[in-house]
Each structure stands twice: as C-alpha cells, then as structure tokens.
GROMACS .gro file of C-alpha atoms in nm:
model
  403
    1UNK     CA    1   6.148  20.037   4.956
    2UNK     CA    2   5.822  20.177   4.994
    3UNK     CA    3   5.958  20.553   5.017
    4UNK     CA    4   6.157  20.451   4.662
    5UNK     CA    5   5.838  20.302   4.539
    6UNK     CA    6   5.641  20.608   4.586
    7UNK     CA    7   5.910  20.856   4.391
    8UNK     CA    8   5.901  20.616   4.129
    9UNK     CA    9   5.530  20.603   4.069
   10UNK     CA   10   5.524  21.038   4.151
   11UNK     CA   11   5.822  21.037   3.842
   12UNK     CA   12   5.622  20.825   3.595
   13UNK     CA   13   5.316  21.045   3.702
   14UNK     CA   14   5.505  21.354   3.611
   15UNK     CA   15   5.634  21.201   3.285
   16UNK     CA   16   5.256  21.103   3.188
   17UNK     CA   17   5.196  21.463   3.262
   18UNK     CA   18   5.477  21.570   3.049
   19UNK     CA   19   5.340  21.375   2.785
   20UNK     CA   20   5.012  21.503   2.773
   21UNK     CA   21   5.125  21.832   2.795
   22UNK     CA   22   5.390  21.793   2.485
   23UNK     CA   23   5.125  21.630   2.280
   24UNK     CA   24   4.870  21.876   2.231
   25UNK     CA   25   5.021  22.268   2.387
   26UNK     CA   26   4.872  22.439   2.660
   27UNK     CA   27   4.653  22.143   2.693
   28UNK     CA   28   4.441  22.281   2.473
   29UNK     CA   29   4.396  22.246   2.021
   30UNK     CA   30   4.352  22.645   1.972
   31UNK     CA   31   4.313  22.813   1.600
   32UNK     CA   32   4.304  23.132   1.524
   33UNK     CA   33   4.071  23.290   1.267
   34UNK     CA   34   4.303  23.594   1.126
   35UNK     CA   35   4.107  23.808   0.854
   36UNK     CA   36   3.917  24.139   0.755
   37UNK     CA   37   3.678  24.210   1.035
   38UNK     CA   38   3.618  24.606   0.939
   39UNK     CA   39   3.708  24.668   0.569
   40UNK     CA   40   3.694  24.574   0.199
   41UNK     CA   41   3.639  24.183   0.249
   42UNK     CA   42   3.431  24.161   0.536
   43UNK     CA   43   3.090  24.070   0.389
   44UNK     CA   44   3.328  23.783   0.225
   45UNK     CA   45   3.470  23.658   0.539
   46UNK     CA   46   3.475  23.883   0.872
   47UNK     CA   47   3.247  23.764   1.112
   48UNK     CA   48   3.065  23.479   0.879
   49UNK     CA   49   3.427  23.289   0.916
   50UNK     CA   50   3.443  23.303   1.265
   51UNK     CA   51   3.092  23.142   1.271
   52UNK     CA   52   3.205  22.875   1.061
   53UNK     CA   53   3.546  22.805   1.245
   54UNK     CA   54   3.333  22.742   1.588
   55UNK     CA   55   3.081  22.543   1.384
   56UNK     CA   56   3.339  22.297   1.233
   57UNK     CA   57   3.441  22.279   1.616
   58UNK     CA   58   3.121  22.223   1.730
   59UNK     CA   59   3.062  21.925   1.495
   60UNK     CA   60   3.407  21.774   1.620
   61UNK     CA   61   3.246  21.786   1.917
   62UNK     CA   62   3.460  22.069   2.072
   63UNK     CA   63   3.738  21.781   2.226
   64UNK     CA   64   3.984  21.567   2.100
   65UNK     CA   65   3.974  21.287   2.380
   66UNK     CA   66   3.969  21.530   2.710
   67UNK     CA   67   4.134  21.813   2.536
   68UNK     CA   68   3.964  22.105   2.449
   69UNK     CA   69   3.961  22.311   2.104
   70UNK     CA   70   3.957  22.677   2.089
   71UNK     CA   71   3.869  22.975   1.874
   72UNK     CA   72   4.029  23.350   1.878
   73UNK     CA   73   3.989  23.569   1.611
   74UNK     CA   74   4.145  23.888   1.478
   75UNK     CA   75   4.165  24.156   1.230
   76UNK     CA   76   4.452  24.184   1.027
   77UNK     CA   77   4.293  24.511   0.875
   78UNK     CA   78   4.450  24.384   0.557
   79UNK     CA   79   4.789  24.470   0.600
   80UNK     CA   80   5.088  24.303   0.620
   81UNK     CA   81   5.283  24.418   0.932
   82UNK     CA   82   4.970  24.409   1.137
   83UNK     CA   83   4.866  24.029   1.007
   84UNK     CA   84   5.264  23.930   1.116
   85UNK     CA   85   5.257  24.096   1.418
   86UNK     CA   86   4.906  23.928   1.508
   87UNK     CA   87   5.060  23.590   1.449
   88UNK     CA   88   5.355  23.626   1.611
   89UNK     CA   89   5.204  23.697   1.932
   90UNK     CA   90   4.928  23.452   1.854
   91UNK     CA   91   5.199  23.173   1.838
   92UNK     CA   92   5.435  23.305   2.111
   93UNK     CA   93   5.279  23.435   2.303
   94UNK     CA   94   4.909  23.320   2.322
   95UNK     CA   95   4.915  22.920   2.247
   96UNK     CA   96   4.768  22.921   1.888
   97UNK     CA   97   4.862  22.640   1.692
   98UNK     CA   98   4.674  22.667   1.375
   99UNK     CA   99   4.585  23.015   1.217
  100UNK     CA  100   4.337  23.012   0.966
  101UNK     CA  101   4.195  23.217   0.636
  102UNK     CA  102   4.453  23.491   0.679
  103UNK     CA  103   4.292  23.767   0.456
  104UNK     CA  104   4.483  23.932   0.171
  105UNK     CA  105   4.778  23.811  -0.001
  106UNK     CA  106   5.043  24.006   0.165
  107UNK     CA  107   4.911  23.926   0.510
  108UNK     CA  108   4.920  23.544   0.365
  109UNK     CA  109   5.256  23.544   0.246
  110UNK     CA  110   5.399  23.665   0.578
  111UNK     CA  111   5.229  23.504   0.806
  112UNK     CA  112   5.296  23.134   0.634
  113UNK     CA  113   5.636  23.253   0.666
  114UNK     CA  114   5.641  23.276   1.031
  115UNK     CA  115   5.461  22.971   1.099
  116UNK     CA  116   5.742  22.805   0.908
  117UNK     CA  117   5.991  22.965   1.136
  118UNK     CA  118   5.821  22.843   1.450
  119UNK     CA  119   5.668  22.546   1.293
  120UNK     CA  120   5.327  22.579   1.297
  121UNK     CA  121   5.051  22.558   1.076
  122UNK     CA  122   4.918  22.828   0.877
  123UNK     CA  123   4.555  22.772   0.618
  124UNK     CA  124   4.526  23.023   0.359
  125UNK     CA  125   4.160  23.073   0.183
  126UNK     CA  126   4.135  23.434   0.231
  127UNK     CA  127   4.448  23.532  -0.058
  128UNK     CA  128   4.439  23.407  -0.407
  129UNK     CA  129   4.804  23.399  -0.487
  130UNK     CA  130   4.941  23.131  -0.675
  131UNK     CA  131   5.291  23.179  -0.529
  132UNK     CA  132   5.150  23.004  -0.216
  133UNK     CA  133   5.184  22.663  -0.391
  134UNK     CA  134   5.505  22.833  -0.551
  135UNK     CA  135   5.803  23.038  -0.460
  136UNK     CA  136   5.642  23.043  -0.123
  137UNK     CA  137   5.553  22.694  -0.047
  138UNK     CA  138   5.634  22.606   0.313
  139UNK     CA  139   5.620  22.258   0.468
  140UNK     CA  140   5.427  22.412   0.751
  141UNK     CA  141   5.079  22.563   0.522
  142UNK     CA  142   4.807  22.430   0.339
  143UNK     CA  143   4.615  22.639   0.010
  144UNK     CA  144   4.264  22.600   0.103
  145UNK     CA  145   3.973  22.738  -0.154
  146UNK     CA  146   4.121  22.816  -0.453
  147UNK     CA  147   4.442  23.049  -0.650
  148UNK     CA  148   4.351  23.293  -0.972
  149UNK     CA  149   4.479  23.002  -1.176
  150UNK     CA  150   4.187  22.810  -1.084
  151UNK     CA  151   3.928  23.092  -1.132
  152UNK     CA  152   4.111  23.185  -1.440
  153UNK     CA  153   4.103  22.850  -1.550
  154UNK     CA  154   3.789  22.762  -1.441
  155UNK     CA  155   3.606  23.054  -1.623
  156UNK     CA  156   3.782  23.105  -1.908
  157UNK     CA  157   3.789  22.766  -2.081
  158UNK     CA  158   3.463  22.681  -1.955
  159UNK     CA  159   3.360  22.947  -2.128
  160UNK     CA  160   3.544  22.917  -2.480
  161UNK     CA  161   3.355  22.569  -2.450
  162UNK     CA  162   3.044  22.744  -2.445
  163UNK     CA  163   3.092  22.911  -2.740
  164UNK     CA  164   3.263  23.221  -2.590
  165UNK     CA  165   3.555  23.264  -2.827
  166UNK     CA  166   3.671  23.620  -2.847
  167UNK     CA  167   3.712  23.832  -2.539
  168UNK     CA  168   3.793  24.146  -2.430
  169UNK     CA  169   3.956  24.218  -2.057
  170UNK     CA  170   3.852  24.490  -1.845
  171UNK     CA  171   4.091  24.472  -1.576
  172UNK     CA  172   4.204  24.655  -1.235
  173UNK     CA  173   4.494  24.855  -1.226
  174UNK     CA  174   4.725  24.690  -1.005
  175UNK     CA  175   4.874  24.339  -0.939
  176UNK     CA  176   4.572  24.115  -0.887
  177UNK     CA  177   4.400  24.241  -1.211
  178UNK     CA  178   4.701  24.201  -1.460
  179UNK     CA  179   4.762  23.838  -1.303
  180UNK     CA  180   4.434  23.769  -1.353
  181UNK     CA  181   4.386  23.897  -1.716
  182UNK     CA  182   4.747  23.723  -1.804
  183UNK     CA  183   4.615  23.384  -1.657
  184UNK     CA  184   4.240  23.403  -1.827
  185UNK     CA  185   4.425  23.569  -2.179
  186UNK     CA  186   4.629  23.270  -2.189
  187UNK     CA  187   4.362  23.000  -2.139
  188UNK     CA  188   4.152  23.167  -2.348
  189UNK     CA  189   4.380  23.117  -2.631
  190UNK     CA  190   4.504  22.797  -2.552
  191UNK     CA  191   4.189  22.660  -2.554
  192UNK     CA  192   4.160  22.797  -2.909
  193UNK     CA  193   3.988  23.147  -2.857
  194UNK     CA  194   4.080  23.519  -2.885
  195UNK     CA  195   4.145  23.802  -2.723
  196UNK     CA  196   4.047  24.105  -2.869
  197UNK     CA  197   4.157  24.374  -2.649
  198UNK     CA  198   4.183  24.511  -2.257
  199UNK     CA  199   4.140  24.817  -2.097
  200UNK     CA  200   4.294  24.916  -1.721
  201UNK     CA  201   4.083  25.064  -1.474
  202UNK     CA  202   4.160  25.246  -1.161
  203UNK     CA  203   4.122  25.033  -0.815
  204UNK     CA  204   3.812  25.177  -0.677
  205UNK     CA  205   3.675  25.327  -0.999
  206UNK     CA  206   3.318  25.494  -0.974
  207UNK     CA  207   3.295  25.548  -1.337
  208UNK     CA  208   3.318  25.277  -1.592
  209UNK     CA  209   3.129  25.428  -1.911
  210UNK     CA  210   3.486  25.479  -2.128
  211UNK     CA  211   3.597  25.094  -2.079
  212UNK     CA  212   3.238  25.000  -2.169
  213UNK     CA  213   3.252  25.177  -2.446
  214UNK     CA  214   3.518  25.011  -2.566
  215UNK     CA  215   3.462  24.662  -2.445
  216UNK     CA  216   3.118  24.700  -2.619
  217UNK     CA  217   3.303  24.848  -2.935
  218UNK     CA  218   3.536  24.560  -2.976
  219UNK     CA  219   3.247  24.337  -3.101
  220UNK     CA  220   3.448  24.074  -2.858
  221UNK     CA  221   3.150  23.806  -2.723
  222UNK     CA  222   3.263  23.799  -2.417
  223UNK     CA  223   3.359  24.049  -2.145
  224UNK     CA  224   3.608  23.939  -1.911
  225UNK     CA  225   3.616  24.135  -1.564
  226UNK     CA  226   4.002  24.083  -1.409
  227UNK     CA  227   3.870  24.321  -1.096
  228UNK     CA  228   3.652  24.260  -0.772
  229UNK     CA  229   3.433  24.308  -0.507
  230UNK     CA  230   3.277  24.738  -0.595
  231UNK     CA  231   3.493  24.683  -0.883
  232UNK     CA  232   3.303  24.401  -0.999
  233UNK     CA  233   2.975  24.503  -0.898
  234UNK     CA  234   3.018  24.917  -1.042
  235UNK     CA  235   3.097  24.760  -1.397
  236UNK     CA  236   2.814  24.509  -1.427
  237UNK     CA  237   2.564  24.762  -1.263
  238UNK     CA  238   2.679  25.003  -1.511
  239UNK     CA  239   2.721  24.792  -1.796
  240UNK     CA  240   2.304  24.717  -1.790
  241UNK     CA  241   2.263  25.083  -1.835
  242UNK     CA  242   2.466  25.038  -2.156
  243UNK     CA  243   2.320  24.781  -2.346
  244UNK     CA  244   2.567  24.502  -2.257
  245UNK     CA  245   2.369  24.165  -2.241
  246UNK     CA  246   2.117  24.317  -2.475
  247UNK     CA  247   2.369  24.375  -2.732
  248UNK     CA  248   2.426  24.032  -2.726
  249UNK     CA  249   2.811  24.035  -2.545
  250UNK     CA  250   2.862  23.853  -2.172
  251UNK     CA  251   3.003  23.882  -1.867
  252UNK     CA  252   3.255  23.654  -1.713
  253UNK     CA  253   3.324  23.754  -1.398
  254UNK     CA  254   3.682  23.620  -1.233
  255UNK     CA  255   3.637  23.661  -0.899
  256UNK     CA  256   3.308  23.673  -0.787
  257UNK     CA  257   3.095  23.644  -0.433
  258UNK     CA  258   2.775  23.521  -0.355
  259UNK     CA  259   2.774  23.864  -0.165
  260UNK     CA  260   2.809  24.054  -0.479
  261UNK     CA  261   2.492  23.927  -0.691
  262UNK     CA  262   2.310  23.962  -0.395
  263UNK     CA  263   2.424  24.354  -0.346
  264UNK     CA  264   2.346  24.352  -0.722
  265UNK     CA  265   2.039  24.217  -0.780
  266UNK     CA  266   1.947  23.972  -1.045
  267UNK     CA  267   1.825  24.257  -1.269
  268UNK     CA  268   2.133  24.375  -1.300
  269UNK     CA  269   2.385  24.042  -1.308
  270UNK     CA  270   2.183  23.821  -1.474
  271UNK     CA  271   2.372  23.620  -1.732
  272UNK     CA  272   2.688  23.660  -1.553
  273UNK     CA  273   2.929  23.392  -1.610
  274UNK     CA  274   3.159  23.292  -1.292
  275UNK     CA  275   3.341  22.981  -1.130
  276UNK     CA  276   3.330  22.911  -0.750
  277UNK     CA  277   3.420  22.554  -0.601
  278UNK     CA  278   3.154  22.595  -0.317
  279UNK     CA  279   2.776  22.676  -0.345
  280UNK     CA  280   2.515  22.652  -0.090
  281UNK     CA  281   2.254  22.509  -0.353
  282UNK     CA  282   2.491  22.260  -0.503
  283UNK     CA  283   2.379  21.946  -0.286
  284UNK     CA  284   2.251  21.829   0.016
  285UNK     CA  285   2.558  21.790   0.190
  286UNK     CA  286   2.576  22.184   0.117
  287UNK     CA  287   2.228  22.239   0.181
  288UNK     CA  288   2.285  22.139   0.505
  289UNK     CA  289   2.531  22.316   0.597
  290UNK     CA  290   2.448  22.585   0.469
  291UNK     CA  291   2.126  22.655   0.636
  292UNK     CA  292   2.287  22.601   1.000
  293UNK     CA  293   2.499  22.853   0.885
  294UNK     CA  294   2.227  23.056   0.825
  295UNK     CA  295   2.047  23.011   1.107
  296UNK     CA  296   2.316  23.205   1.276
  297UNK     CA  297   2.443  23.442   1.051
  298UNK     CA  298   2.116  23.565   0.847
  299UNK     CA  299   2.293  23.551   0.547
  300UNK     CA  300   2.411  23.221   0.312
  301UNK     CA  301   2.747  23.117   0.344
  302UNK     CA  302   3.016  23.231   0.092
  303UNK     CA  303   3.322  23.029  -0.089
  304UNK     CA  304   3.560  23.191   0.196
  305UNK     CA  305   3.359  23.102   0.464
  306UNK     CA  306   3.284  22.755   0.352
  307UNK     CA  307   3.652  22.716   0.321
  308UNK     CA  308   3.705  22.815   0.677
  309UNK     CA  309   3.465  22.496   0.793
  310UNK     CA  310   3.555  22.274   0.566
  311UNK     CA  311   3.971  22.322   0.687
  312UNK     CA  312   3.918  22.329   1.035
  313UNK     CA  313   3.736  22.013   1.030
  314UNK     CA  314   4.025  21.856   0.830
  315UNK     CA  315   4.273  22.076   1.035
  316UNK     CA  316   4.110  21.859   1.352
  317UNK     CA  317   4.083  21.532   1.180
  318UNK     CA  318   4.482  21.565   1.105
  319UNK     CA  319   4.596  21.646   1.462
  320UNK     CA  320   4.337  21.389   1.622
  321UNK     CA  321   4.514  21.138   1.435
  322UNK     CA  322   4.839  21.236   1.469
  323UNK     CA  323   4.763  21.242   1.851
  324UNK     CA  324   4.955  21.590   1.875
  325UNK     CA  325   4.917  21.949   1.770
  326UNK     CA  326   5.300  22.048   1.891
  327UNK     CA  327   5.479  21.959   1.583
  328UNK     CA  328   5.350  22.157   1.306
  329UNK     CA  329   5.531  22.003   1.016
  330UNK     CA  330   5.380  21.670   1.088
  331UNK     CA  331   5.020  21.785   1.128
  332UNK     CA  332   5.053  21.936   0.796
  333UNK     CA  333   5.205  21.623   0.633
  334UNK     CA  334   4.913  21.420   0.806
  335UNK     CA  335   4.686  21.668   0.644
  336UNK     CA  336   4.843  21.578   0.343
  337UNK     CA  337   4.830  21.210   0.391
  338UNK     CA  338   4.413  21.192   0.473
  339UNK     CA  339   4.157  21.262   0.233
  340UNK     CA  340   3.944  21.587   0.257
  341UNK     CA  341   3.563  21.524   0.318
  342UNK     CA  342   3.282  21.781   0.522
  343UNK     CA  343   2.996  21.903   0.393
  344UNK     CA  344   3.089  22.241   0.268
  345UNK     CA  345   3.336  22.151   0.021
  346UNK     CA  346   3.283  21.759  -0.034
  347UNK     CA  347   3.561  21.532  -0.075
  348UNK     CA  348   3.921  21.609  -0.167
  349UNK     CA  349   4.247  21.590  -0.105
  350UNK     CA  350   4.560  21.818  -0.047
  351UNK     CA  351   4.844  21.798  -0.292
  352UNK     CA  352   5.221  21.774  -0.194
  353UNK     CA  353   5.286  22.150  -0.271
  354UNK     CA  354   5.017  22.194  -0.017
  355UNK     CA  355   4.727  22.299  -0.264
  356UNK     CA  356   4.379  22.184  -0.156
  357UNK     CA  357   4.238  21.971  -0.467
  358UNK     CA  358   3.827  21.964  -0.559
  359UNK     CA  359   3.649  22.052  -0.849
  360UNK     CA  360   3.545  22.348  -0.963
  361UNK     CA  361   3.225  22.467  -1.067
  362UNK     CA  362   3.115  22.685  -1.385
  363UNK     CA  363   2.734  22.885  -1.257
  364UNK     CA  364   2.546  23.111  -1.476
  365UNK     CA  365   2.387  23.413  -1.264
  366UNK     CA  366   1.998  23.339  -1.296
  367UNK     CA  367   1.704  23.543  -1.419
  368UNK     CA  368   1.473  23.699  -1.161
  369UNK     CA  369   1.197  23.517  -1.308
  370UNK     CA  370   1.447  23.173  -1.241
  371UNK     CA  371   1.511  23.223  -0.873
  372UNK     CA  372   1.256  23.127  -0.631
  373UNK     CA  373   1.422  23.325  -0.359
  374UNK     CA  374   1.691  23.542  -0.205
  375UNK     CA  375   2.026  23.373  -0.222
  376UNK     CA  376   1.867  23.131  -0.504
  377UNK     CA  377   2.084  23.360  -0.755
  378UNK     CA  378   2.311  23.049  -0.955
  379UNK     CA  379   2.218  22.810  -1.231
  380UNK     CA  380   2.525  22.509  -1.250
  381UNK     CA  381   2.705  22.494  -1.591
  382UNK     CA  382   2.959  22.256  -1.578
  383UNK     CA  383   3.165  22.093  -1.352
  384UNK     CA  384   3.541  22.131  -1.355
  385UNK     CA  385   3.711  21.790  -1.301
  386UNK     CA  386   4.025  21.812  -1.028
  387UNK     CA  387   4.264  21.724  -1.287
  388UNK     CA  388   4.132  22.008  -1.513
  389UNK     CA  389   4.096  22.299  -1.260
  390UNK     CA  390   4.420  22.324  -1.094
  391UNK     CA  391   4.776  22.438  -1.186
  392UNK     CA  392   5.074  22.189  -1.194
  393UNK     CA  393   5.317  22.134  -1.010
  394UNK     CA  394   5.529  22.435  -0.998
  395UNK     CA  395   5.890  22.363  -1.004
  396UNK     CA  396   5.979  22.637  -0.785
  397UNK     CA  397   5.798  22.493  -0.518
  398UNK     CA  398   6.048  22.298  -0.275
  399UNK     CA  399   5.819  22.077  -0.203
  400UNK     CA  400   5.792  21.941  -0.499
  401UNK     CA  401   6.038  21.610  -0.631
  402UNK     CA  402   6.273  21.701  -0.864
  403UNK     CA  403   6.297  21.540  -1.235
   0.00000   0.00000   0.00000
C-alpha cells in the first residue's frame, strides 16, 4: 500500500508539473521585440522599443505568479525573408510566444502569417497597412498604433474642419505614398473639400524645388505630404526656403515623428499640421511615462515606441488572466475581451478584426517662440473621437460576422 501510495502521489506530482509547464512554455512568458535596429526607422523604433518592451515588463513586475517574463530583440533589417526567418526560429526554435512591433509592412504581413500557422501571437505597430485588419486578418494578431486610414483620416478632415478646403498632394513614388494620397484625397472630399492637384516624387528625393513649385502654383491652401521620414523632412526644410507658410499655404504632414520636428527644427516645421494618437505632453499619465523613458533613452518617446509599452502591458494583462501563454488564439481573444489602459496610450480597447481602438489626436507644430524646450515641439488641435478615427469593419476580414 504504501509503495502504491508513493507512485500515486510521484504521478500527480508529475502531472502538476505537466501542468505548469503546458500553461505558460518553457516556464517562462518570453516576447520578442522584432524591428529596424540599423536602418531607415531606427530613430522611430530600434533601440527606444526595446527600452519600452522591458519597461512595460518591469512595471508588471517582471513575473506572472513565479514565472518569469522575457525580452529578445532583433533586426529584421526591413525585409521580408529575414523578418520570417527571425520568427520562425524565434517560435520554434527559441520559446517566444509573443513577437512584437515587427517593422515594415512586408515583414508584418509575413510574420502574422506564421504566427497563425503555429498559433501564436504576433503585435504589429511598426507597419501601417490597413490590410492587417483586412485581407490579412488572422485570429492569432492584434493592430496596435494606428493604419494610414487613421492618419489619413485623422489629418485630412481635421483639417477641412479648420478651414483647409483645397489641397494639393505631394506624394512618394511607390505604394505607401499613393495609398496614402488615395485615402487623404478621398476624405478630403467627402468631408466637402478639394483637391486641386498631386505631384509624385522619387523615394529618397534630395531635390524637391519642381513639386514646390507646383504645389505653391496651384493656389491649393493646403499642402498634403503622402511621403516620410527624409522624405518628409527634405520637403518641409525646403519648402521654408520657398516661401511656403509665408505665402499663406500649409503643411499637413501624414505620417509624421516626433523624431522628425526635432531633426527639423521649429524654424523650419512650424505650422505643420499632423495627427499622432500618442504624445508625451498630452497628460500626466504620458508625462510620466514619458520621462522614465527618458531617463534611459535621452531622447522622448515616439508613437512607435509608446505603442510597444502600452501592448506589452496589455499583451501581459491578457495571458495573466488567461493563466496560459501556450495557446495563442485564446490570448489574443482575451486581449480582445479586456479593455486597454497604461499610461502611454490611455484607455482603449481592441476591436474584433483585431484593430487597437483610441482616439486620435490633431497637433499643430509650434513656434520657437511657443516651446519652452527641446521636445516641447506640439500644440493639441482637436481630438479625434474612436468612432471618428478608425476604418470600419472591412468585410474581407474573416473575422468579421457576416450580414
């Protein structure tokens, strides 16, 4: 009896064990941060996201009951094969169960793929592509930041508001720009403005004087720029030397970074018109955060790297509650089922398509003689309500209930 009692209480020890071990992998929660560490974005995200991954971490108090969490990071390098390959060993191989940012669109749409296939869980800030909440939906990812609709959106009907009602588009030469000039062109006039005109410009342009010329010859009112990052930043710098805001015509900027006023100065983007949905000024809540941030990255936090906090806490939240990071699909639907609420991005939710809902936020670019400081470089215009600053439901989602 007693030799029958003792394999019975070494079997339900080894089941306990078996239990632990199927309810959170390795015996350990470990994301992975997967974005540009070396090239075009990394002043956007890069090192500043891994920062903000181990802070959210920190804050959870780096456990969930006795098991540990975990950050590795990587860079994808911004392509596609390299981002997939990444993941796939990350997920095999090396016990990650959430990746997170995922830099560039490409990169984004693969790798949500393959967490699908091995069902784990994939959040996307670092690509802008609304076929995430789309064509490409997955039961296994979550849309964290925001999509060019919502920039689009944000901007361009916050600006016809404002008395912004004829526009011309400058606009990058290459998928991004015309999807972002479409989206904006087609607020614009739905919301009961113009558009006068657009003009394409090479990716990586140096020299912007001919579409200036003919954005400023248009007569539109405002400028819209469908480009980014040295794209963005070559055409404002060069449209002071023209005359631009003195002739009376604006800027709205589409995609815009806190990192690209600041390379600009506020000599040269003042007056800019842009939409973010995170700020470091906007509150206290991001006050505060933002100034730990600082404290160890020397720089204020952007939109990306906000985003990278703000769904790792929820991320954490999800899988503490389910009591399990092994099944993917339910740690996303759990994400789905709490609300959203840190102090980067405030309190939210994420929609059944897997879109990450909060408002968005309308800033004019201040005057030197209006900031106080470095990084004190946005003035709030309006505030874009949830159910005004995302895209609907998109049909071709399979997520989504059918009529």
């Amino acid at each position: 009896m007693k030799t029958r009692a003792s394999a019975l209480a070494l079997g339900l020890s080894l089941l306990a064990g078996g239990t632990a071990s199927a309810a959170y992998t390795d015996n350990v929660v470990r994301i992975g941060v997967l974005n540009d560490q070396s090239g075009l974005y990394v002043d956007i995200m890069g090192h500043g996201s891994i920062i903000a991954a181990r802070m959210a971490v920190e804050d959870f108090g780096g456990k969930i009951g006795d098991t540990p969490i975990e950050v590795v990071a990587a860079d994808n390098q911004n392509k596609a094969d390299v981002g997939a390959a990444i993941a796939g060993k990350w997920y095999d191989a090396e016990g990650v169960d959430m990746i997170a940012e995922i830099a560039n669109s490409s990169v984004a749409l693969a790798v949500v793929e393959i967490a699908k296939q091995k069902n784990k869980v994939a959040i996307v800030s670092g690509s802008n592509t609304n076929r995430l909440t789309g064509d490409s939906c997955t039961p296994n990812h979550v849309h964290w930041a925001f999509d060019n609709y919502a920039l689009a959106n944000a901007t361009a009907k916050a600006v016809v508001k404002q008395g912004g009602t004829s526009w011309f588009f400058i606009t990058s030469d290459y998928a991004f720009g015309h999807d972002m000039e479409k989206q904006a062109g087609d607020i614009v006039k739905q919301a009961g403005g113009t558009v006068i005109g657009s003009v394409r410009a090479p990716l990586n342009s140096s020299d912007f004087a001919s579409y200036l010329l003919q954005a400023q010859g248009s007569g539109a009112k405002v400028i819209g720029l469908a480009n980014a990052t040295a794209d963005f930043t070559n055409t404002v710098k060069q449209g002071k030397e023209f005359g631009i805001l003195a002739g009376g015509q604006q800027f709205a900027g589409l995609t815009v970074y806190l990192t690209d006023i600041d390379g600009l100065g506020l000599e040269a983007a003042q007056g800019t018109l842009l939409s973010v949905p995170f700020y470091w000024d906007l509150n206290d809540r991001t006050r505060k955060f933002a100034n730990r941030f600082f404290e160890r990255h020397g720089k204020m936090p952007t939109a990306y790297q906000a985003s990278v906090y703000s769904q790792v806490t929820h991320y954490l939240k999800a899988v503490k509650a389910l009591g399990s990071d092994a099944d993917g699909r339910a740690v996303v639907a759990k994400m789905k089922e709490l609300p959203t609420d840190d102090d980067a991005y405030g309190q939210g939710s994420v929609r059944v398509d897997g879109r990450k809902l909060h408002p968005m936020y309308l800033f004019q670019v201040k005057t030197p003689q209006e900031s106080k400081r470095r990084w004190d470089y946005y003035k709030l215009v309006s505030t874009i309500p949830v159910e005004e600053a995302w895209k609907p439901l998109d049909p071709a989602c399979s997520l989504v209930p059918k009529q």
